[in-house]
Amino acid sequence: MTPEPAPAQYGTVVPMRGTPGVDSTPPQDLEAEQAIVGAMMLAPEVITEVSAVMDPADHYRPAHETIHLAILGLHAQGMPVDPITLGHHLDQVGDLNRVGGRAYLHTLVQTVPTTAHAAHYAEIVHGLARRRRSIEAGTRIVQAGMAPDATEEDLREALALGTETLPGVWADPIPLNHQPKLPTFPTHVLPSWVREFVDAVAEETQTPPDLAGALALAVLATAAGGRVIVQLRGRWREPTNLFVVVALPPGNRKSAVFSAMTAPLRIAEKLLVSQASGRIAEAEVTAKMAREAADKAAAQAAKADGPERDGLTAEAIALAQAADSLEVPVSPRLLADDSTPETVTTLMSEQGGRLSVMSAEGGIFDIIAGRYSGTPNMEVFLKGHAGDWLRVDRRTRAENIEAPALTMGLAVQPDVLEDIGKNRGFDGRGLLARFLYALPESLVGYRKADPDPVPDHVAERYERTVTALTLALADWTDPAVLRLTPEAEQALGAYDQRIEPQLRARGGRLGHVTKWASKLVGATARIAGLLHLGQHLEEGYTRPISEATMNAAIEVGEYFTQHALTVFDLMGADATLSRARSLLAVLEDNGWQSVTRRDLFAKLSRSEFPTVADLEPAAALLEEHGYLRSETPPRTGKRGRPPAPRYLIHPHVREPKA
């Protein structure tokens, strides 16, 4: 094997002298270490298995720890892991030569006997690491005790360091409901006229910028939905309508922000109504006169006899057909709020397929679930998001929408998300997977008493621009097609490739929210189209989307991804987390100090843990949070399968609950 520089992590520990038969070399198995990192490069699916057994710090050679950490970092980003990509990454961060160069990475792959045993190799390395830590702890204590000039403080420090290192000492577990700090909405990616208003509204209302920022995307989607689509590749096209929901507790001034962000849409709707009123009145009079003429001709034909009757009948029929062909335009509508699915369908049909449901409350979810009808009806919302053809045939009405474009912008309380997560129909039909979620941190208790108001010129520019953009696109019948520059197409393709491995059910970061995450790339393309239109107000439909705009959209997509993971956790979508909580409850009830996997599995509900394979991810999660440790007993012989691991239980779990 290619030689590697000797480790230095135990260089300061003086071996115990005068102990016959004791080897001064710390316990280690370099072949097992090499096989682990090599297997992780060959088969990314074993990364999760290895991570459940050992920590990168368990490696004896620092080079292997560095390589292990780099593999985990690339895997977490959804990047491919192999000697080439890993070597490139290590070279970029300045660690390539320190770990032995590119040749050593290829050597690691060649030394793997089989990737199927990677977890067992990890158990070996983890066990040896525990032994080294015990030796190091004992050596520190011995050194301090034998040093003639050691003070009482030195002895206490040595004992403290020793107990920290000993494998039997437990740190406080991390609560399962602990959530990492979520990112703030990246307002810097928005067009300048939107960004200035979003930041100013957040300052004036003392609310997180996420609220105004996410709603700004819904406002742009209302203006462009049904009028602009993004051409990706082949037959893959994405419309520019979005479903956005922001969740904040009561008292966070959601209504004030919602009103400020959507006010220009209401202004635009009034202007559209005003502009159409003359045409509607003229069409109504014309239709009325045509109907009266047809009725009069029909009456005359009914009174006539002989040949004259035939001529008058033909004339009446022609007039009736002409009257029926006249259409009276409906009054323009952009916005809806407290509307049933049937009403939304009718409005979309009347408005050429375009509509936006904007609300500062979450009542629309109750309506979809059947508050009024008693039966859930989400067809229009599912197809309205995707742009799929929608035909409704009822006894009282028949409606046909070729390319529906429904936008939704909602500001709700977090409890609403918990409640809809309990509705199996929402998740089963994929409604929840269509929303972009924002769960910002409340500023209540930290708000300024005298914030800066929104500058007049900033508010006027936002209102004027949203209104103008909405009116400019309102009369489009055939949607404008936005294309990508080659660089933008490459950026989106790389993002797609990065996301794809994360969708895997086994070990994928997004594996438990696949329905949502599988739509992420398409949603990112929609966001790119909206950002593009906002940046190029006059000629956006004549120029392609740039790489910079696509990268900005990807940043927004990553923001929504982080928030969606937390929201779906709130909804109980993460089966592993749910099972981990159930597993923890069983451990608390039984009070074990340690337990075998078989005995533990026997105590679990088969409806939640049908197989041992369902137990292992939950146990791994509890181990990550410090509630238990996996320990493999030493072999009693050279043949046969290795002993099954036991779980050591944190003392806090065994304590009786008050």
XYZ file of C-alpha atoms in Angstrom:
658
model
C 0.000 0.000 0.000
C 1.128 3.552 -0.643
C 2.912 4.891 2.450
C 1.273 7.722 4.378
C 2.894 10.174 6.810
C 2.858 8.977 10.404
C 0.067 10.374 12.565
C 0.718 13.103 15.062
C -2.464 13.085 17.117
C -0.910 10.943 19.911
C 2.544 12.472 19.716
C 2.203 14.301 23.028
C 1.229 11.212 25.021
C 4.193 9.486 26.647
C 3.872 5.676 26.604
C 3.643 3.964 29.987
C 7.099 2.641 30.882
C 8.000 -0.437 32.782
C 5.001 -2.503 31.715
C 6.260 -5.814 30.311
C 4.524 -7.083 27.225
C 2.644 -3.867 26.483
C 2.954 -2.671 22.879
C 3.427 1.108 22.771
C 1.644 1.374 19.401
C -1.984 2.480 19.919
C -4.654 -0.009 18.719
C -5.350 0.541 15.013
C -6.327 -1.201 11.791
C -5.145 0.863 8.843
C -6.430 -1.645 6.305
C -9.941 -1.312 7.733
C -9.636 2.482 7.627
C -8.539 2.379 3.996
C -11.360 -0.015 3.115
C -13.923 2.334 4.694
C -13.015 5.495 2.791
C -12.430 3.483 -0.372
C -15.873 1.877 -0.111
C -17.469 5.298 0.432
C -15.973 6.430 -2.880
C -17.046 3.282 -4.706
C -20.594 3.019 -3.360
C -22.166 6.251 -2.047
C -25.053 4.251 -0.562
C -22.720 2.910 2.165
C -21.942 6.432 3.404
C -25.082 6.436 5.547
C -24.311 2.950 6.888
C -20.782 3.962 7.873
C -21.970 7.238 9.413
C -24.376 5.323 11.640
C -21.468 3.328 13.120
C -18.459 5.630 13.364
C -17.290 9.218 13.391
C -14.541 10.525 11.072
C -12.446 11.235 14.185
C -12.333 7.456 14.857
C -9.646 7.063 12.167
C -6.107 6.633 13.482
C -4.501 8.290 10.474
C -5.351 12.005 10.200
C -5.298 11.684 6.404
C -8.166 9.207 6.545
C -10.161 11.528 8.812
C -9.620 14.413 6.362
C -10.706 12.265 3.406
C -13.738 10.945 5.338
C -14.866 14.487 6.211
C -14.451 15.621 2.602
C -16.573 12.698 1.380
C -19.341 13.572 3.848
C -19.234 17.213 2.750
C -19.559 16.403 -0.953
C -22.272 13.817 -0.293
C -24.306 16.283 1.793
C -24.270 18.686 -1.168
C -25.497 15.952 -3.494
C -22.180 15.937 -5.368
C -20.710 12.737 -6.836
C -17.906 11.192 -4.770
C -15.056 9.442 -6.548
C -11.244 9.805 -6.614
C -11.426 12.495 -9.313
C -14.067 14.759 -7.774
C -12.653 14.161 -4.294
C -9.142 14.959 -5.468
C -10.359 18.166 -7.097
C -12.131 19.193 -3.896
C -9.155 18.420 -1.650
C -6.872 20.328 -4.021
C -9.162 23.361 -3.852
C -9.124 23.422 -0.047
C -5.375 22.778 0.125
C -5.503 19.275 1.676
C -4.594 17.091 -1.315
C -0.859 16.796 -0.688
C -1.382 16.399 3.045
C -3.501 13.259 2.540
C -1.049 11.626 0.132
C -2.033 13.062 -3.265
C -4.304 11.775 -6.013
C -2.424 8.487 -6.254
C -3.326 7.620 -2.667
C -7.028 8.251 -3.361
C -6.933 5.737 -6.215
C -5.043 3.301 -3.969
C -7.815 3.513 -1.382
C -10.378 2.418 -3.971
C -8.213 -0.478 -5.112
C -7.763 -1.826 -1.572
C -11.505 -2.387 -0.933
C -12.229 -6.145 -0.654
C -15.995 -5.541 -0.893
C -18.228 -2.550 -0.251
C -20.832 -4.834 1.341
C -18.713 -5.064 4.527
C -18.091 -1.339 4.938
C -20.287 -1.085 8.037
C -18.409 -3.981 9.661
C -15.073 -2.300 8.912
C -16.497 0.829 10.536
C -17.395 -1.169 13.671
C -13.779 -2.376 13.870
C -12.363 1.140 13.504
C -14.875 2.572 15.989
C -14.024 -0.077 18.576
C -10.291 0.528 18.227
C -10.834 4.276 18.546
C -12.649 3.728 21.835
C -9.678 1.679 23.055
C -7.203 4.395 22.030
C -9.242 7.027 23.857
C -9.259 4.874 26.973
C -5.486 4.448 26.741
C -4.995 8.154 26.173
C -7.210 9.021 29.143
C -5.417 6.579 31.426
C -2.003 7.757 30.254
C -2.857 11.380 30.954
C -3.916 10.469 34.489
C -0.783 8.360 35.081
C 1.498 11.103 33.739
C -0.113 13.704 35.972
C 0.056 11.416 39.021
C 3.742 10.556 38.516
C 4.922 14.087 37.765
C 6.658 15.317 40.960
C 5.771 18.957 40.303
C 2.079 18.316 39.496
C -0.308 20.463 41.522
C -3.766 19.558 42.767
C -5.195 21.631 39.924
C -3.120 19.627 37.389
C -4.485 16.378 38.833
C -8.072 17.614 38.722
C -7.587 18.747 35.108
C -6.091 15.392 34.127
C -8.979 13.537 35.728
C -11.491 15.808 33.991
C -9.824 15.327 30.602
C -9.680 11.603 31.215
C -13.369 11.260 31.997
C -14.250 13.335 28.925
C -12.316 10.878 26.789
C -13.507 7.664 28.398
C -16.198 5.939 26.296
C -18.441 5.376 29.306
C -19.055 9.080 29.881
C -22.155 10.565 28.272
C -22.774 14.114 27.108
C -26.251 15.600 27.336
C -28.361 14.341 24.415
C -29.582 16.754 21.761
C -33.403 16.951 21.785
C -35.045 15.338 18.771
C -37.128 18.433 18.170
C -33.988 20.550 17.905
C -33.945 22.329 14.553
C -30.979 24.078 12.980
C -31.283 27.816 12.464
C -33.025 28.334 9.152
C -31.611 30.726 6.546
C -33.136 34.148 5.997
C -34.778 34.885 2.668
C -32.051 36.088 0.252
C -33.587 39.451 -0.653
C -30.381 40.453 -2.451
C -31.337 38.223 -5.413
C -34.568 40.132 -6.079
C -34.758 42.880 -8.734
C -33.688 46.177 -7.145
C -37.174 47.729 -7.150
C -38.584 44.667 -5.380
C -35.660 44.290 -2.973
C -35.829 47.894 -1.804
C -39.526 47.633 -1.039
C -39.233 44.222 0.653
C -36.428 45.430 2.918
C -38.262 48.674 3.688
C -41.529 46.884 4.535
C -39.654 44.447 6.784
C -38.069 47.397 8.586
C -41.274 49.408 8.942
C -43.352 46.464 10.192
C -40.471 44.888 12.149
C -41.102 41.536 10.541
C -38.622 39.025 9.100
C -37.804 39.788 5.429
C -38.933 36.267 4.554
C -42.572 37.311 4.840
C -42.388 40.167 2.339
C -39.802 38.367 0.176
C -41.802 35.172 -0.307
C -44.999 37.136 -0.941
C -43.142 39.249 -3.528
C -42.572 36.087 -5.562
C -46.306 35.328 -5.364
C -47.057 38.868 -6.550
C -44.746 38.469 -9.551
C -46.319 35.081 -10.262
C -49.777 36.698 -10.210
C -48.635 39.225 -12.807
C -46.939 36.678 -15.068
C -48.864 33.448 -14.441
C -50.579 32.181 -17.553
C -48.793 34.755 -19.680
C -45.168 33.559 -19.571
C -43.564 30.098 -19.603
C -39.934 28.977 -19.323
C -38.521 26.652 -21.974
C -36.041 24.219 -20.418
C -35.205 21.306 -22.683
C -37.126 19.243 -25.206
C -40.798 19.306 -24.268
C -40.072 20.376 -20.705
C -41.654 23.747 -20.089
C -42.507 25.368 -16.788
C -45.236 27.982 -16.289
C -44.480 30.915 -14.015
C -47.241 30.514 -11.437
C -46.249 29.528 -7.875
C -47.803 28.228 -4.672
C -46.162 30.068 -1.738
C -47.053 29.840 1.955
C -45.361 31.730 4.808
C -46.020 30.631 8.398
C -45.645 32.955 11.390
C -47.306 32.910 14.826
C -50.017 35.442 15.729
C -48.892 38.978 16.499
C -46.347 39.131 13.668
C -48.230 41.703 11.569
C -48.805 39.303 8.697
C -51.885 41.193 7.545
C -50.019 44.517 7.342
C -47.231 43.027 5.224
C -49.684 41.071 3.094
C -51.700 44.220 2.377
C -48.604 46.227 1.462
C -47.247 43.582 -0.906
C -50.530 42.839 -2.719
C -51.949 46.397 -2.923
C -50.649 46.998 -6.495
C -52.465 43.875 -7.683
C -55.750 45.241 -6.412
C -54.996 48.538 -8.155
C -54.225 46.706 -11.391
C -57.439 44.715 -11.106
C -59.488 47.914 -10.711
C -57.790 49.433 -13.753
C -58.501 46.319 -15.807
C -62.148 46.449 -14.744
C -62.343 50.128 -15.650
C -60.752 49.551 -19.069
C -63.094 46.656 -19.812
C -66.293 48.318 -18.606
C -66.930 50.100 -21.951
C -66.401 46.927 -23.991
C -68.626 44.944 -21.650
C -71.455 47.518 -21.834
C -71.233 47.651 -25.639
C -71.215 43.869 -25.917
C -74.187 43.547 -23.556
C -76.261 46.047 -25.615
C -75.275 44.388 -28.880
C -76.148 40.937 -27.551
C -79.454 42.171 -26.173
C -80.400 43.770 -29.487
C -79.403 40.659 -31.414
C -81.482 38.477 -29.135
C -84.477 40.811 -29.457
C -84.156 40.795 -33.257
C -83.998 37.001 -33.291
C -87.031 36.747 -31.007
C -88.988 39.210 -33.192
C -88.112 37.265 -36.354
C -89.158 34.021 -34.690
C -92.511 35.569 -33.718
C -93.131 36.775 -37.284
C -92.225 33.365 -38.697
C -94.676 31.705 -36.320
C -97.541 33.892 -37.624
C -96.763 33.419 -41.344
C -98.173 30.725 -43.605
C -97.050 28.952 -46.751
C -93.824 29.828 -48.562
C -93.444 33.067 -46.584
C -93.163 31.044 -43.365
C -90.135 29.103 -44.630
C -88.250 32.280 -45.514
C -89.039 33.963 -42.194
C -88.051 30.815 -40.287
C -84.669 30.682 -42.031
C -84.119 34.354 -41.232
C -85.056 33.801 -37.555
C -82.660 30.863 -37.294
C -79.819 32.937 -38.774
C -80.489 35.787 -36.360
C -80.632 33.383 -33.396
C -77.305 31.824 -34.388
C -75.755 35.261 -34.735
C -77.050 36.244 -31.294
C -75.689 33.054 -29.726
C -72.259 33.682 -31.253
C -71.917 37.024 -29.505
C -69.953 36.770 -26.262
C -70.156 39.315 -23.492
C -66.737 39.680 -21.809
C -66.686 39.016 -18.080
C -65.304 41.556 -15.684
C -61.539 40.981 -15.230
C -60.391 39.275 -12.044
C -56.873 38.736 -10.786
C -57.482 37.818 -7.165
C -59.637 35.470 -5.122
C -59.630 34.719 -1.409
C -62.400 32.836 0.411
C -63.495 30.773 -2.599
C -64.644 27.204 -3.022
C -62.877 24.954 -5.533
C -65.932 25.205 -7.779
C -65.789 29.006 -7.689
C -62.062 28.982 -8.388
C -62.672 26.720 -11.395
C -65.377 29.009 -12.753
C -63.270 32.130 -12.261
C -60.290 30.535 -13.985
C -62.481 29.464 -16.899
C -63.848 33.003 -17.241
C -60.379 34.593 -16.935
C -58.696 32.518 -19.612
C -57.159 30.111 -17.137
C -55.414 32.666 -14.929
C -56.203 33.420 -11.283
C -54.418 34.068 -7.993
C -55.668 32.983 -4.573
C -54.081 35.415 -2.109
C -54.973 35.311 1.567
C -53.574 36.348 4.936
C -55.318 33.354 6.505
C -55.253 29.589 5.982
C -58.978 29.053 5.492
C -58.475 27.957 1.905
C -57.099 24.638 3.187
C -60.299 23.983 5.126
C -62.319 24.796 2.010
C -60.250 22.410 -0.115
C -60.733 19.727 2.554
C -64.506 20.086 2.159
C -65.687 22.626 4.738
C -68.767 23.482 2.637
C -69.235 20.428 0.461
C -68.198 17.732 2.929
C -65.992 16.216 0.216
C -62.355 17.184 -0.506
C -61.922 18.783 -3.920
C -58.385 19.648 -4.935
C -58.405 18.846 -8.667
C -58.370 22.487 -9.749
C -55.447 23.219 -7.422
C -53.407 20.252 -8.588
C -53.929 20.947 -12.284
C -53.855 24.708 -11.793
C -50.310 24.456 -10.468
C -49.049 22.071 -13.135
C -50.865 23.727 -16.058
C -52.617 20.484 -17.026
C -55.784 20.600 -19.116
C -58.883 20.815 -16.932
C -62.418 19.988 -18.043
C -65.377 20.077 -15.683
C -68.674 18.484 -16.742
C -71.451 18.943 -14.244
C -75.216 18.787 -14.536
C -75.380 22.563 -14.218
C -72.169 23.642 -15.921
C -69.438 22.624 -18.341
C -66.049 24.351 -18.221
C -62.924 23.780 -20.222
C -59.491 25.249 -19.335
C -56.711 24.393 -21.771
C -53.747 25.694 -19.754
C -54.731 26.723 -16.227
C -52.287 28.897 -14.283
C -53.238 29.210 -10.633
C -51.050 31.136 -8.190
C -51.386 30.944 -4.415
C -49.812 33.310 -1.894
C -50.737 32.602 1.721
C -49.616 33.923 5.102
C -50.731 31.510 7.829
C -50.019 30.422 11.381
C -47.700 27.418 11.922
C -50.602 25.491 13.445
C -52.255 25.516 10.024
C -49.299 23.609 8.565
C -49.481 21.048 11.369
C -53.195 20.557 10.721
C -52.908 20.118 6.965
C -50.060 17.686 7.505
C -52.571 15.414 9.243
C -54.799 15.343 6.149
C -53.661 12.258 4.279
C -55.532 13.357 1.181
C -53.437 16.504 0.831
C -50.197 14.560 0.912
C -51.449 11.526 -0.995
C -52.661 13.607 -3.931
C -49.517 15.731 -3.891
C -51.050 19.073 -2.926
C -48.501 19.717 -0.156
C -45.678 18.966 -2.589
C -46.660 21.942 -4.751
C -46.076 24.632 -2.117
C -42.892 26.567 -1.434
C -42.688 26.943 2.343
C -41.162 29.687 4.458
C -40.981 29.354 8.235
C -39.141 32.501 9.373
C -38.144 33.221 12.947
C -40.511 35.566 14.759
C -39.134 38.944 15.802
C -41.734 39.440 18.542
C -39.891 40.588 21.659
C -37.020 42.060 19.647
C -38.827 44.725 17.620
C -37.848 48.396 17.536
C -40.357 50.924 18.792
C -39.450 53.569 16.198
C -38.575 51.796 12.926
C -37.885 53.676 9.711
C -40.982 54.040 7.501
C -41.020 52.899 3.894
C -39.664 55.821 1.782
C -42.362 57.258 -0.485
C -40.299 56.886 -3.643
C -39.628 53.210 -2.861
C -43.341 52.490 -2.301
C -44.364 54.426 -5.411
C -41.840 52.634 -7.588
C -42.997 49.216 -6.373
C -46.675 50.057 -6.890
C -46.080 51.577 -10.323
C -43.916 48.696 -11.541
C -46.165 45.854 -10.350
C -49.208 47.584 -11.837
C -47.487 48.247 -15.163
C -46.130 44.686 -15.419
C -49.550 43.202 -14.657
C -51.351 45.402 -17.187
C -48.711 44.807 -19.869
C -49.121 41.029 -19.642
C -52.886 40.996 -19.116
C -53.806 41.103 -22.810
C -51.418 38.314 -23.879
C -53.358 35.366 -25.260
C -50.423 33.198 -26.357
C -47.843 33.058 -23.537
C -44.360 34.454 -24.061
C -41.641 31.788 -24.048
C -38.485 32.526 -22.050
C -35.410 30.555 -23.055
C -32.131 29.964 -21.236
C -28.651 30.956 -22.235
C -26.314 27.951 -22.585
C -24.656 28.984 -19.325
C -27.992 29.192 -17.505
C -28.990 25.807 -18.915
C -25.708 24.353 -17.678
C -26.202 25.879 -14.205
C -29.704 24.424 -13.920
C -28.475 21.054 -15.192
C -25.715 20.970 -12.591
C -28.267 21.807 -9.908
C -30.508 19.021 -11.160
C -27.613 16.571 -10.952
C -26.816 17.754 -7.444
C -30.392 17.268 -6.289
C -30.999 13.859 -7.884
C -28.890 11.715 -5.491
C -30.530 13.491 -2.559
C -33.909 12.052 -3.605
C -32.866 8.481 -2.845
C -35.081 6.804 -0.284
C -32.041 5.238 1.372
C -29.614 7.838 2.635
C -30.838 10.751 0.514
C -31.077 14.082 2.296
C -34.439 14.680 0.631
C -35.504 11.052 0.471
C -38.397 11.496 2.913
C -39.808 14.496 0.989
C -39.372 13.125 -2.522
C -42.774 14.340 -3.724
C -41.807 17.896 -2.866
C -38.145 17.732 -3.803
C -38.821 16.140 -7.203
C -40.529 19.415 -8.174
C -37.702 21.595 -6.862
C -35.801 22.027 -10.125
C -38.982 22.982 -11.966
C -39.904 25.460 -9.221
C -36.419 26.947 -9.473
C -36.892 27.465 -13.207
C -40.199 29.226 -12.518
C -38.496 31.516 -10.000
C -35.768 32.263 -12.547
C -38.424 33.315 -15.053
C -40.026 35.676 -12.535
C -36.704 37.212 -11.506
C -35.870 37.666 -15.183
C -39.128 39.491 -15.900
C -38.607 41.707 -12.873
C -35.116 42.617 -14.007
C -36.032 43.283 -17.651
C -39.402 44.982 -17.481
C -39.547 46.306 -21.045
C -37.983 43.550 -23.120
C -37.790 40.512 -20.828
C -39.632 38.238 -23.253
C -37.141 39.061 -26.047
C -33.964 37.970 -24.241
C -32.911 34.686 -22.608
C -32.521 34.059 -18.895
C -28.904 34.577 -17.878
C -26.634 32.378 -15.767
C -26.592 35.008 -13.004
C -30.385 34.984 -12.813
C -30.465 31.191 -12.746
C -27.902 31.092 -9.932
C -30.026 33.609 -8.023
C -33.061 31.361 -8.484
C -31.046 28.351 -7.291
C -30.151 30.277 -4.140
C -33.848 30.916 -3.543
C -34.540 27.228 -4.226
C -31.998 26.249 -1.579
C -33.677 28.617 0.861
C -37.058 26.995 0.292
C -35.464 23.537 0.579
C -34.111 24.225 4.062
C -37.475 25.573 5.173
C -39.432 22.735 3.557
C -37.432 20.141 5.482
C -38.402 21.815 8.747
C -42.030 22.269 7.686
C -42.415 18.641 6.663
C -40.855 17.676 9.983
C -43.550 19.816 11.610
C -46.125 17.931 9.550
C -44.666 14.591 10.573
C -43.487 13.693 7.068
C -40.098 12.400 8.241
C -40.822 8.752 9.038
C -37.354 8.241 10.504
C -37.824 11.069 12.998
C -41.288 9.809 13.914
C -39.951 6.300 14.463
C -37.024 7.652 16.464
C -39.464 9.320 18.844
C -41.402 6.063 19.226
C -38.151 4.170 19.778
C -37.071 6.656 22.450
C -40.397 6.198 24.238
C -39.837 2.402 24.335
C -36.322 2.908 25.746
C -37.710 5.222 28.432
C -40.454 2.768 29.376
C -38.136 -0.240 29.749
C -35.212 1.406 31.533
C -32.518 -0.781 29.926
C -28.851 -0.056 30.474
C -28.120 -1.939 27.282
C -30.196 -4.072 24.933
C -29.630 -6.239 21.881
C -31.169 -5.261 18.588
C -33.309 -8.418 18.642
C -34.708 -7.735 22.134
C -35.382 -4.122 21.265
C -37.136 -5.036 18.023
C -39.369 -7.459 19.939
C -40.732 -4.551 22.002
C -41.634 -2.367 19.020
C -44.938 -2.014 17.197
C -44.996 -3.979 13.943
C -47.237 -1.380 12.343
C -44.479 1.213 12.751
C -41.441 -1.116 12.581
C -42.377 -3.943 10.182
C -38.750 -5.092 9.815
C -35.388 -4.657 11.515
C -34.397 -2.484 8.559
C -36.982 0.055 9.755
C -35.368 0.069 13.206
C -31.833 0.844 12.089
C -32.329 4.382 10.682
C -34.260 5.388 13.808
C -31.557 3.962 16.063
C -28.898 5.752 14.014
C -30.742 9.034 14.483
C -30.927 8.484 18.259
C -27.208 7.742 18.239
C -26.516 10.976 16.356
C -28.477 12.840 19.034
C -26.578 11.074 21.837
C -29.399 8.944 23.280
C -27.656 5.637 22.666
C -24.454 4.073 21.402
C -23.961 1.066 19.207
C -21.336 -1.356 20.468
C -20.287 -4.619 18.857
C -19.022 -7.307 21.259
C -15.632 -8.864 20.374
C -15.588 -12.042 18.311
C -15.381 -15.331 20.217
C -13.945 -17.173 17.244
C -12.595 -16.646 13.755
C -15.537 -18.210 11.947
C -19.137 -17.234 11.585
C -20.868 -13.911 11.391
C -19.695 -11.060 13.598
C -21.679 -10.609 16.837
C -24.803 -8.464 16.621
C -24.403 -4.985 18.062
C -25.855 -3.961 21.393
C -27.271 -0.558 22.157
C -25.953 1.239 25.242
C -28.615 3.584 26.605
C -27.966 7.104 27.925
C -28.492 7.288 31.722
C -30.946 10.185 31.272
C -33.205 7.911 29.236
C -33.252 5.350 32.048
C -34.152 7.887 34.723
C -37.789 7.736 35.886
C -39.869 10.617 34.582
C -41.689 12.875 37.012
